């Protein structure tokens, strides 16, 4: 039986089931978490600890934990103690605020020669999220003198470190891979969008030489706005791309200037492609009404399935955290922004991610989906 289109009872968006759309449900849940009192939040933390202590797992309350972390930036120290006592090392964010004794115990485990590689990988993730000088020194040591379990892992500790928002270069110098502030992209009016220092999907007035799709500045950012001072860029940057090609490219880079110029550096498309995006897709993308939010939000605000689009903070990696290395200097780039596709393109799956190297003025544009 064919489903008939109907309107979301909250926002009016076209859906094929009765009730409200996924985005509205996510917004309602976010607002519920934001409206919780401090006492209610503390009670929820105790509830999470009780589940871990009684079952050794976090299943029933995992969604609650993630929402409290993302929207309220809860202290996870008590949760980390409960998790370590039960040998629970996933999700790694449980250990964001792990006490010093728990952190040292995890380091001691990771430094052993022969532990289960799966455990080793989980420990690296947990330690990366915890961060700190001791963790940094441990990662350098494990990279310099790999333990036996390293042979069973796909990547070096430096890649795991990026889950915590940091990494290091070939000389062992620590590098931040995330900015220390986050602003959401929120729906506004056409007038508000025009005034916004950040815009999504602005036509660039050029066409891709490979597939003839219209090029767009996937994100335009006027970093001179006071809200964006944390970026440390005195000018306007544009992440130019072919929206038809870059989702299929392993590496897609552009060069920017702080005067708003941008040049795509990829010489060839990933395959002989036809223009599947089309002018209708460009029109839909460029007609979105998203603008930069007025106030900062917690760093992991957008790090969830329905996290939306944001600038700064942490993104939601649908697959693995993928911090590119700058094609000019070879150092890890810095995560800048994410765009949740289905908020700007009906039926489009996944997220787009933007990273940059400020030293070399290079931008990487990535795509992930299930």
mmCIF file of C-alpha atoms in Angstrom:
data_model
loop_
_atom_site.group_PDB
_atom_site.id
_atom_site.type_symbol
_atom_site.label_atom_id
_atom_site.label_comp_id
_atom_site.label_asym_id
_atom_site.label_seq_id
_atom_site.Cartn_x
_atom_site.Cartn_y
_atom_site.Cartn_z
ATOM 1 C CA UNK A 1 0.000 0.000 0.000
ATOM 2 C CA UNK A 2 1.469 3.336 -1.074
ATOM 3 C CA UNK A 3 2.084 5.818 1.725
ATOM 4 C CA UNK A 4 0.613 9.253 1.216
ATOM 5 C CA UNK A 5 2.575 12.412 1.894
ATOM 6 C CA UNK A 6 1.419 14.460 4.851
ATOM 7 C CA UNK A 7 2.722 17.346 6.924
ATOM 8 C CA UNK A 8 4.728 17.143 10.136
ATOM 9 C CA UNK A 9 2.350 18.336 12.829
ATOM 10 C CA UNK A 10 5.053 20.552 14.315
ATOM 11 C CA UNK A 11 6.994 22.139 11.443
ATOM 12 C CA UNK A 12 4.902 21.308 8.368
ATOM 13 C CA UNK A 13 7.679 19.393 6.610
ATOM 14 C CA UNK A 14 6.492 16.709 4.191
ATOM 15 C CA UNK A 15 6.640 13.226 5.763
ATOM 16 C CA UNK A 16 5.118 9.832 4.994
ATOM 17 C CA UNK A 17 3.841 8.870 8.436
ATOM 18 C CA UNK A 18 1.514 10.345 11.019
ATOM 19 C CA UNK A 19 3.008 12.591 13.702
ATOM 20 C CA UNK A 20 6.128 14.741 13.709
ATOM 21 C CA UNK A 21 9.337 14.422 11.701
ATOM 22 C CA UNK A 22 12.646 13.087 12.993
ATOM 23 C CA UNK A 23 14.167 16.567 13.197
ATOM 24 C CA UNK A 24 11.312 17.873 15.342
ATOM 25 C CA UNK A 25 11.512 14.857 17.653
ATOM 26 C CA UNK A 26 15.233 15.480 18.068
ATOM 27 C CA UNK A 27 14.607 19.183 18.749
ATOM 28 C CA UNK A 28 11.963 18.367 21.357
ATOM 29 C CA UNK A 29 14.301 15.947 23.120
ATOM 30 C CA UNK A 30 17.109 18.515 23.053
ATOM 31 C CA UNK A 31 14.817 21.124 24.589
ATOM 32 C CA UNK A 32 13.755 18.627 27.269
ATOM 33 C CA UNK A 33 17.362 17.999 28.266
ATOM 34 C CA UNK A 34 18.161 21.717 28.245
ATOM 35 C CA UNK A 35 15.166 22.403 30.505
ATOM 36 C CA UNK A 36 16.253 19.870 33.160
ATOM 37 C CA UNK A 37 17.203 21.317 36.544
ATOM 38 C CA UNK A 38 20.654 20.691 38.003
ATOM 39 C CA UNK A 39 19.046 18.263 40.453
ATOM 40 C CA UNK A 40 17.439 16.332 37.603
ATOM 41 C CA UNK A 41 20.748 16.181 35.762
ATOM 42 C CA UNK A 42 22.520 14.881 38.892
ATOM 43 C CA UNK A 43 19.784 12.276 39.329
ATOM 44 C CA UNK A 44 20.253 11.143 35.730
ATOM 45 C CA UNK A 45 24.010 10.761 36.295
ATOM 46 C CA UNK A 46 23.284 8.569 39.320
ATOM 47 C CA UNK A 47 20.868 6.549 37.182
ATOM 48 C CA UNK A 48 23.586 5.970 34.559
ATOM 49 C CA UNK A 49 26.063 4.914 37.264
ATOM 50 C CA UNK A 50 23.546 2.456 38.744
ATOM 51 C CA UNK A 51 23.017 0.750 35.406
ATOM 52 C CA UNK A 52 26.770 0.344 34.877
ATOM 53 C CA UNK A 53 27.316 -0.913 38.426
ATOM 54 C CA UNK A 54 24.473 -3.435 38.245
ATOM 55 C CA UNK A 55 24.887 -4.727 34.667
ATOM 56 C CA UNK A 56 28.421 -3.813 33.592
ATOM 57 C CA UNK A 57 26.870 -2.261 30.478
ATOM 58 C CA UNK A 58 25.372 1.004 29.320
ATOM 59 C CA UNK A 59 22.457 0.145 27.078
ATOM 60 C CA UNK A 60 19.206 1.415 28.547
ATOM 61 C CA UNK A 61 20.662 4.827 29.403
ATOM 62 C CA UNK A 62 23.226 5.288 26.632
ATOM 63 C CA UNK A 63 21.052 7.723 24.671
ATOM 64 C CA UNK A 64 20.424 9.695 27.861
ATOM 65 C CA UNK A 65 24.161 9.776 28.604
ATOM 66 C CA UNK A 66 25.008 11.109 25.151
ATOM 67 C CA UNK A 67 22.354 13.806 25.297
ATOM 68 C CA UNK A 68 23.451 14.947 28.746
ATOM 69 C CA UNK A 69 27.044 15.054 27.521
ATOM 70 C CA UNK A 70 26.243 16.875 24.288
ATOM 71 C CA UNK A 71 23.714 19.400 25.561
ATOM 72 C CA UNK A 72 24.694 19.860 29.223
ATOM 73 C CA UNK A 73 28.404 18.964 29.096
ATOM 74 C CA UNK A 74 28.108 16.884 32.264
ATOM 75 C CA UNK A 75 31.072 15.947 34.451
ATOM 76 C CA UNK A 76 31.683 12.246 33.780
ATOM 77 C CA UNK A 77 34.119 11.555 36.638
ATOM 78 C CA UNK A 78 31.705 9.402 38.673
ATOM 79 C CA UNK A 79 30.555 7.584 35.551
ATOM 80 C CA UNK A 80 34.186 6.896 34.625
ATOM 81 C CA UNK A 81 34.872 5.330 38.039
ATOM 82 C CA UNK A 82 31.830 3.042 37.699
ATOM 83 C CA UNK A 83 32.754 2.116 34.128
ATOM 84 C CA UNK A 84 36.394 1.303 34.940
ATOM 85 C CA UNK A 85 35.414 -0.902 37.879
ATOM 86 C CA UNK A 86 33.269 -2.951 35.478
ATOM 87 C CA UNK A 87 35.783 -2.950 32.619
ATOM 88 C CA UNK A 88 33.453 -0.932 30.375
ATOM 89 C CA UNK A 89 35.355 1.149 27.818
ATOM 90 C CA UNK A 90 32.664 2.175 25.345
ATOM 91 C CA UNK A 91 31.506 4.722 24.534
ATOM 92 C CA UNK A 92 34.868 6.405 25.030
ATOM 93 C CA UNK A 93 33.241 9.669 26.163
ATOM 94 C CA UNK A 94 32.523 7.980 29.503
ATOM 95 C CA UNK A 95 36.092 8.901 30.410
ATOM 96 C CA UNK A 96 36.041 12.599 29.439
ATOM 97 C CA UNK A 97 36.567 13.615 33.071
ATOM 98 C CA UNK A 98 38.139 10.421 34.398
ATOM 99 C CA UNK A 99 39.923 10.955 37.751
ATOM 100 C CA UNK A 100 43.700 10.807 37.818
ATOM 101 C CA UNK A 101 43.864 7.331 39.387
ATOM 102 C CA UNK A 102 41.553 5.882 36.716
ATOM 103 C CA UNK A 103 43.574 7.584 33.978
ATOM 104 C CA UNK A 104 46.859 6.189 35.330
ATOM 105 C CA UNK A 105 45.336 2.710 35.560
ATOM 106 C CA UNK A 106 44.249 2.879 31.916
ATOM 107 C CA UNK A 107 47.703 4.069 30.904
ATOM 108 C CA UNK A 108 49.258 1.125 32.732
ATOM 109 C CA UNK A 109 46.977 -1.271 30.849
ATOM 110 C CA UNK A 110 47.744 0.319 27.483
ATOM 111 C CA UNK A 111 51.490 0.103 28.105
ATOM 112 C CA UNK A 112 51.388 -3.672 28.479
ATOM 113 C CA UNK A 113 52.863 -5.706 25.636
ATOM 114 C CA UNK A 114 50.185 -8.336 25.271
ATOM 115 C CA UNK A 115 46.610 -7.249 25.808
ATOM 116 C CA UNK A 116 43.607 -7.888 23.615
ATOM 117 C CA UNK A 117 43.903 -5.563 20.566
ATOM 118 C CA UNK A 118 40.226 -4.655 20.863
ATOM 119 C CA UNK A 119 40.805 -3.560 24.460
ATOM 120 C CA UNK A 120 43.920 -1.655 23.378
ATOM 121 C CA UNK A 121 41.933 0.263 20.760
ATOM 122 C CA UNK A 122 39.203 1.125 23.251
ATOM 123 C CA UNK A 123 41.775 2.274 25.806
ATOM 124 C CA UNK A 124 43.378 4.571 23.253
ATOM 125 C CA UNK A 125 40.010 6.141 22.480
ATOM 126 C CA UNK A 126 39.154 6.597 26.163
ATOM 127 C CA UNK A 127 42.550 8.099 26.930
ATOM 128 C CA UNK A 128 42.343 10.387 23.894
ATOM 129 C CA UNK A 129 39.032 11.804 25.113
ATOM 130 C CA UNK A 130 40.470 12.189 28.634
ATOM 131 C CA UNK A 131 43.559 14.007 27.339
ATOM 132 C CA UNK A 132 46.208 15.633 29.532
ATOM 133 C CA UNK A 133 50.006 15.684 29.644
ATOM 134 C CA UNK A 134 50.382 12.118 30.913
ATOM 135 C CA UNK A 135 48.168 10.804 28.122
ATOM 136 C CA UNK A 136 50.085 12.830 25.536
ATOM 137 C CA UNK A 137 53.415 11.420 26.720
ATOM 138 C CA UNK A 138 51.971 7.904 26.714
ATOM 139 C CA UNK A 139 50.776 8.244 23.120
ATOM 140 C CA UNK A 140 54.199 9.468 22.012
ATOM 141 C CA UNK A 141 55.839 6.505 23.767
ATOM 142 C CA UNK A 142 53.408 4.012 22.225
ATOM 143 C CA UNK A 143 54.050 5.521 18.792
ATOM 144 C CA UNK A 144 57.824 5.416 19.240
ATOM 145 C CA UNK A 145 57.882 1.932 20.770
ATOM 146 C CA UNK A 146 54.770 0.065 19.603
ATOM 147 C CA UNK A 147 53.537 -2.798 21.763
ATOM 148 C CA UNK A 148 52.719 -6.173 20.260
ATOM 149 C CA UNK A 149 49.028 -5.358 20.065
ATOM 150 C CA UNK A 150 49.750 -2.511 17.627
ATOM 151 C CA UNK A 151 50.115 -5.022 14.766
ATOM 152 C CA UNK A 152 46.415 -5.801 15.031
ATOM 153 C CA UNK A 153 45.280 -2.168 14.838
ATOM 154 C CA UNK A 154 44.750 -0.338 11.556
ATOM 155 C CA UNK A 155 46.180 3.051 12.554
ATOM 156 C CA UNK A 156 48.724 4.633 14.887
ATOM 157 C CA UNK A 157 47.878 6.197 18.274
ATOM 158 C CA UNK A 158 48.028 9.675 16.697
ATOM 159 C CA UNK A 159 44.851 8.867 14.744
ATOM 160 C CA UNK A 160 43.053 7.760 17.921
ATOM 161 C CA UNK A 161 44.160 11.003 19.579
ATOM 162 C CA UNK A 162 42.005 13.015 17.177
ATOM 163 C CA UNK A 163 38.877 11.644 18.882
ATOM 164 C CA UNK A 164 39.891 13.851 21.805
ATOM 165 C CA UNK A 165 40.510 16.894 19.645
ATOM 166 C CA UNK A 166 44.307 16.704 19.482
ATOM 167 C CA UNK A 167 47.164 14.929 17.728
ATOM 168 C CA UNK A 168 50.863 15.535 17.063
ATOM 169 C CA UNK A 169 53.255 15.998 14.168
ATOM 170 C CA UNK A 170 56.271 13.938 13.146
ATOM 171 C CA UNK A 171 58.469 15.800 15.606
ATOM 172 C CA UNK A 172 56.208 14.978 18.539
ATOM 173 C CA UNK A 173 54.707 18.458 18.873
ATOM 174 C CA UNK A 174 51.146 18.478 20.151
ATOM 175 C CA UNK A 175 48.559 19.920 17.765
ATOM 176 C CA UNK A 176 44.960 20.838 18.492
ATOM 177 C CA UNK A 177 42.599 19.342 15.908
ATOM 178 C CA UNK A 178 39.426 21.002 17.223
ATOM 179 C CA UNK A 179 38.491 24.559 18.165
ATOM 180 C CA UNK A 180 37.535 25.333 21.759
ATOM 181 C CA UNK A 181 34.167 26.910 20.947
ATOM 182 C CA UNK A 182 31.081 25.745 19.066
ATOM 183 C CA UNK A 183 28.179 27.618 17.473
ATOM 184 C CA UNK A 184 25.159 25.891 15.918
ATOM 185 C CA UNK A 185 23.583 26.734 12.597
ATOM 186 C CA UNK A 186 19.918 27.477 13.245
ATOM 187 C CA UNK A 187 16.972 28.179 10.970
ATOM 188 C CA UNK A 188 16.117 31.815 10.466
ATOM 189 C CA UNK A 189 14.453 34.150 7.998
ATOM 190 C CA UNK A 190 15.883 35.138 4.637
ATOM 191 C CA UNK A 191 16.862 38.502 6.107
ATOM 192 C CA UNK A 192 18.630 36.829 9.052
ATOM 193 C CA UNK A 193 20.484 34.493 6.689
ATOM 194 C CA UNK A 194 21.689 37.425 4.593
ATOM 195 C CA UNK A 195 23.111 39.080 7.728
ATOM 196 C CA UNK A 196 24.672 35.867 9.040
ATOM 197 C CA UNK A 197 28.499 35.640 9.035
ATOM 198 C CA UNK A 198 28.174 31.965 8.091
ATOM 199 C CA UNK A 199 26.207 30.737 5.081
ATOM 200 C CA UNK A 200 25.739 27.245 3.659
ATOM 201 C CA UNK A 201 25.697 26.388 -0.057
ATOM 202 C CA UNK A 202 26.339 29.712 -1.815
ATOM 203 C CA UNK A 203 26.637 29.389 -5.632
ATOM 204 C CA UNK A 204 30.168 30.251 -6.744
ATOM 205 C CA UNK A 205 29.262 31.250 -10.311
ATOM 206 C CA UNK A 206 31.462 28.544 -11.849
ATOM 207 C CA UNK A 207 30.964 25.022 -13.151
ATOM 208 C CA UNK A 208 32.971 21.858 -12.500
ATOM 209 C CA UNK A 209 35.285 21.038 -15.438
ATOM 210 C CA UNK A 210 34.800 17.322 -14.752
ATOM 211 C CA UNK A 211 31.013 16.898 -14.494
ATOM 212 C CA UNK A 212 29.641 20.375 -15.355
ATOM 213 C CA UNK A 213 27.830 20.688 -12.014
ATOM 214 C CA UNK A 214 27.597 24.218 -10.651
ATOM 215 C CA UNK A 215 30.241 24.883 -8.003
ATOM 216 C CA UNK A 216 29.274 26.140 -4.558
ATOM 217 C CA UNK A 217 30.967 27.614 -1.548
ATOM 218 C CA UNK A 218 29.803 24.843 0.733
ATOM 219 C CA UNK A 219 30.342 27.226 3.607
ATOM 220 C CA UNK A 220 31.206 30.922 3.619
ATOM 221 C CA UNK A 221 32.544 32.231 6.926
ATOM 222 C CA UNK A 222 33.175 35.860 7.824
ATOM 223 C CA UNK A 223 35.581 35.250 10.683
ATOM 224 C CA UNK A 224 35.563 38.925 11.642
ATOM 225 C CA UNK A 225 32.258 38.452 13.448
ATOM 226 C CA UNK A 226 32.924 38.607 17.236
ATOM 227 C CA UNK A 227 31.294 35.201 17.724
ATOM 228 C CA UNK A 228 33.962 33.656 15.510
ATOM 229 C CA UNK A 229 36.988 35.249 17.168
ATOM 230 C CA UNK A 230 37.956 31.765 18.423
ATOM 231 C CA UNK A 231 38.919 30.836 14.843
ATOM 232 C CA UNK A 232 41.777 33.344 14.891
ATOM 233 C CA UNK A 233 41.267 34.415 11.258
ATOM 234 C CA UNK A 234 40.899 38.089 10.316
ATOM 235 C CA UNK A 235 38.948 37.795 7.097
ATOM 236 C CA UNK A 236 36.464 35.832 5.005
ATOM 237 C CA UNK A 237 37.088 32.225 3.969
ATOM 238 C CA UNK A 238 35.157 30.109 1.491
ATOM 239 C CA UNK A 239 35.160 26.316 1.130
ATOM 240 C CA UNK A 240 34.576 25.904 -2.597
ATOM 241 C CA UNK A 241 33.674 22.502 -4.033
ATOM 242 C CA UNK A 242 31.724 20.558 -6.610
ATOM 243 C CA UNK A 243 28.850 19.033 -4.574
ATOM 244 C CA UNK A 244 28.494 16.328 -7.190
ATOM 245 C CA UNK A 245 32.136 15.184 -7.042
ATOM 246 C CA UNK A 246 33.542 15.665 -3.557
ATOM 247 C CA UNK A 247 31.396 13.005 -1.780
ATOM 248 C CA UNK A 248 33.160 10.398 -3.919
ATOM 249 C CA UNK A 249 36.694 11.752 -3.520
ATOM 250 C CA UNK A 250 39.193 10.323 -1.079
ATOM 251 C CA UNK A 251 40.948 13.695 -0.858
ATOM 252 C CA UNK A 252 39.286 16.964 -1.824
ATOM 253 C CA UNK A 253 41.085 20.217 -1.066
ATOM 254 C CA UNK A 254 40.854 23.882 -1.895
ATOM 255 C CA UNK A 255 43.121 26.872 -1.290
ATOM 256 C CA UNK A 256 41.629 29.963 0.336
ATOM 257 C CA UNK A 257 42.605 33.545 0.999
ATOM 258 C CA UNK A 258 41.250 35.682 3.828
ATOM 259 C CA UNK A 259 39.892 38.010 1.131
ATOM 260 C CA UNK A 260 37.206 35.491 0.225
ATOM 261 C CA UNK A 261 38.929 33.847 -2.739
ATOM 262 C CA UNK A 262 38.949 30.072 -3.083
ATOM 263 C CA UNK A 263 40.478 27.693 -5.612
ATOM 264 C CA UNK A 264 39.779 23.965 -5.889
ATOM 265 C CA UNK A 265 43.026 21.977 -5.893
ATOM 266 C CA UNK A 266 41.656 18.614 -7.077
ATOM 267 C CA UNK A 267 42.635 18.255 -10.706
ATOM 268 C CA UNK A 268 40.431 15.288 -11.494
ATOM 269 C CA UNK A 269 37.111 13.945 -10.250
ATOM 270 C CA UNK A 270 37.216 10.555 -8.471
ATOM 271 C CA UNK A 271 35.535 8.910 -11.447
ATOM 272 C CA UNK A 272 34.069 9.699 -14.823
ATOM 273 C CA UNK A 273 30.871 11.122 -13.400
ATOM 274 C CA UNK A 274 27.671 12.514 -14.769
ATOM 275 C CA UNK A 275 26.033 15.458 -13.077
ATOM 276 C CA UNK A 276 23.648 13.721 -10.680
ATOM 277 C CA UNK A 277 23.295 16.773 -8.459
ATOM 278 C CA UNK A 278 21.758 18.961 -11.116
ATOM 279 C CA UNK A 279 20.698 22.575 -11.061
ATOM 280 C CA UNK A 280 17.620 21.662 -8.984
ATOM 281 C CA UNK A 281 19.900 20.307 -6.260
ATOM 282 C CA UNK A 282 21.958 23.509 -6.335
ATOM 283 C CA UNK A 283 18.781 25.571 -6.051
ATOM 284 C CA UNK A 284 17.557 23.536 -3.077
ATOM 285 C CA UNK A 285 20.928 23.693 -1.332
ATOM 286 C CA UNK A 286 21.375 27.430 -1.814
ATOM 287 C CA UNK A 287 17.814 28.265 -0.715
ATOM 288 C CA UNK A 288 18.315 26.989 2.867
ATOM 289 C CA UNK A 289 17.619 29.512 5.625
ATOM 290 C CA UNK A 290 20.302 28.512 8.120
ATOM 291 C CA UNK A 291 22.229 31.194 9.999
ATOM 292 C CA UNK A 292 24.841 31.215 12.750
ATOM 293 C CA UNK A 293 23.365 30.864 16.239
ATOM 294 C CA UNK A 294 23.586 33.800 18.617
ATOM 295 C CA UNK A 295 25.243 31.983 21.529
ATOM 296 C CA UNK A 296 27.903 29.273 21.944
ATOM 297 C CA UNK A 297 26.861 25.744 22.847
ATOM 298 C CA UNK A 298 28.755 22.814 24.454
ATOM 299 C CA UNK A 299 31.594 21.465 22.313
ATOM 300 C CA UNK A 300 29.810 18.168 21.564
ATOM 301 C CA UNK A 301 26.439 19.790 20.861
ATOM 302 C CA UNK A 302 26.408 18.575 17.248
ATOM 303 C CA UNK A 303 28.137 15.239 17.880
ATOM 304 C CA UNK A 304 25.035 13.089 17.445
ATOM 305 C CA UNK A 305 22.874 11.652 14.671
ATOM 306 C CA UNK A 306 20.557 14.640 14.716
ATOM 307 C CA UNK A 307 23.187 17.149 15.809
ATOM 308 C CA UNK A 308 22.630 19.400 12.818
ATOM 309 C CA UNK A 309 25.179 21.772 11.326
ATOM 310 C CA UNK A 310 27.710 23.713 13.371
ATOM 311 C CA UNK A 311 30.991 25.636 13.381
ATOM 312 C CA UNK A 312 33.734 24.617 15.822
ATOM 313 C CA UNK A 313 33.538 22.043 18.586
ATOM 314 C CA UNK A 314 33.265 18.358 17.700
ATOM 315 C CA UNK A 315 31.495 16.802 14.737
ATOM 316 C CA UNK A 316 29.497 13.601 14.539
ATOM 317 C CA UNK A 317 31.627 11.089 12.649
ATOM 318 C CA UNK A 318 29.268 8.598 11.018
ATOM 319 C CA UNK A 319 32.206 6.322 10.230
ATOM 320 C CA UNK A 320 35.606 7.033 11.821
ATOM 321 C CA UNK A 321 37.057 10.348 12.917
ATOM 322 C CA UNK A 322 38.958 11.498 9.838
ATOM 323 C CA UNK A 323 41.360 14.364 10.361
ATOM 324 C CA UNK A 324 43.191 14.959 7.102
ATOM 325 C CA UNK A 325 46.803 16.000 6.832
ATOM 326 C CA UNK A 326 47.508 19.246 5.050
ATOM 327 C CA UNK A 327 48.687 18.555 1.483
ATOM 328 C CA UNK A 328 51.171 21.425 1.829
ATOM 329 C CA UNK A 329 52.857 20.911 5.230
ATOM 330 C CA UNK A 330 51.720 17.397 6.153
ATOM 331 C CA UNK A 331 50.462 18.354 9.625
ATOM 332 C CA UNK A 332 47.062 17.285 10.977
ATOM 333 C CA UNK A 333 44.367 19.760 9.956
ATOM 334 C CA UNK A 334 41.806 21.315 12.295
ATOM 335 C CA UNK A 335 38.156 20.313 12.224
ATOM 336 C CA UNK A 336 36.121 23.427 11.385
ATOM 337 C CA UNK A 337 32.483 22.597 10.644
ATOM 338 C CA UNK A 338 29.894 20.007 9.721
ATOM 339 C CA UNK A 339 26.755 20.187 7.595
ATOM 340 C CA UNK A 340 24.005 17.655 8.177
ATOM 341 C CA UNK A 341 22.868 17.019 4.638
ATOM 342 C CA UNK A 342 19.195 16.249 5.231
ATOM 343 C CA UNK A 343 18.678 19.662 6.825
ATOM 344 C CA UNK A 344 19.549 21.391 3.539
ATOM 345 C CA UNK A 345 18.758 18.693 0.957
ATOM 346 C CA UNK A 346 15.626 16.553 1.171
ATOM 347 C CA UNK A 347 16.499 12.849 1.255
ATOM 348 C CA UNK A 348 20.288 13.357 1.205
ATOM 349 C CA UNK A 349 22.109 11.100 3.662
ATOM 350 C CA UNK A 350 25.157 11.740 5.792
ATOM 351 C CA UNK A 351 27.274 14.733 6.756
ATOM 352 C CA UNK A 352 29.775 16.998 5.067
ATOM 353 C CA UNK A 353 32.837 18.036 7.077
ATOM 354 C CA UNK A 354 35.209 20.961 6.606
ATOM 355 C CA UNK A 355 38.761 21.085 7.974
ATOM 356 C CA UNK A 356 41.510 23.639 7.533
ATOM 357 C CA UNK A 357 45.207 24.358 7.932
ATOM 358 C CA UNK A 358 45.538 28.020 8.844
ATOM 359 C CA UNK A 359 49.297 28.034 8.243
ATOM 360 C CA UNK A 360 48.990 26.947 4.610
ATOM 361 C CA UNK A 361 45.462 28.270 3.949
ATOM 362 C CA UNK A 362 44.208 24.885 2.814
ATOM 363 C CA UNK A 363 40.709 23.467 3.309
ATOM 364 C CA UNK A 364 39.673 19.809 3.162
ATOM 365 C CA UNK A 365 36.056 18.848 2.409
ATOM 366 C CA UNK A 366 34.853 15.349 3.336
ATOM 367 C CA UNK A 367 31.663 13.315 3.193
ATOM 368 C CA UNK A 368 30.508 10.375 5.319
ATOM 369 C CA UNK A 369 27.321 8.339 5.403
ATOM 370 C CA UNK A 370 26.184 4.932 6.618
#
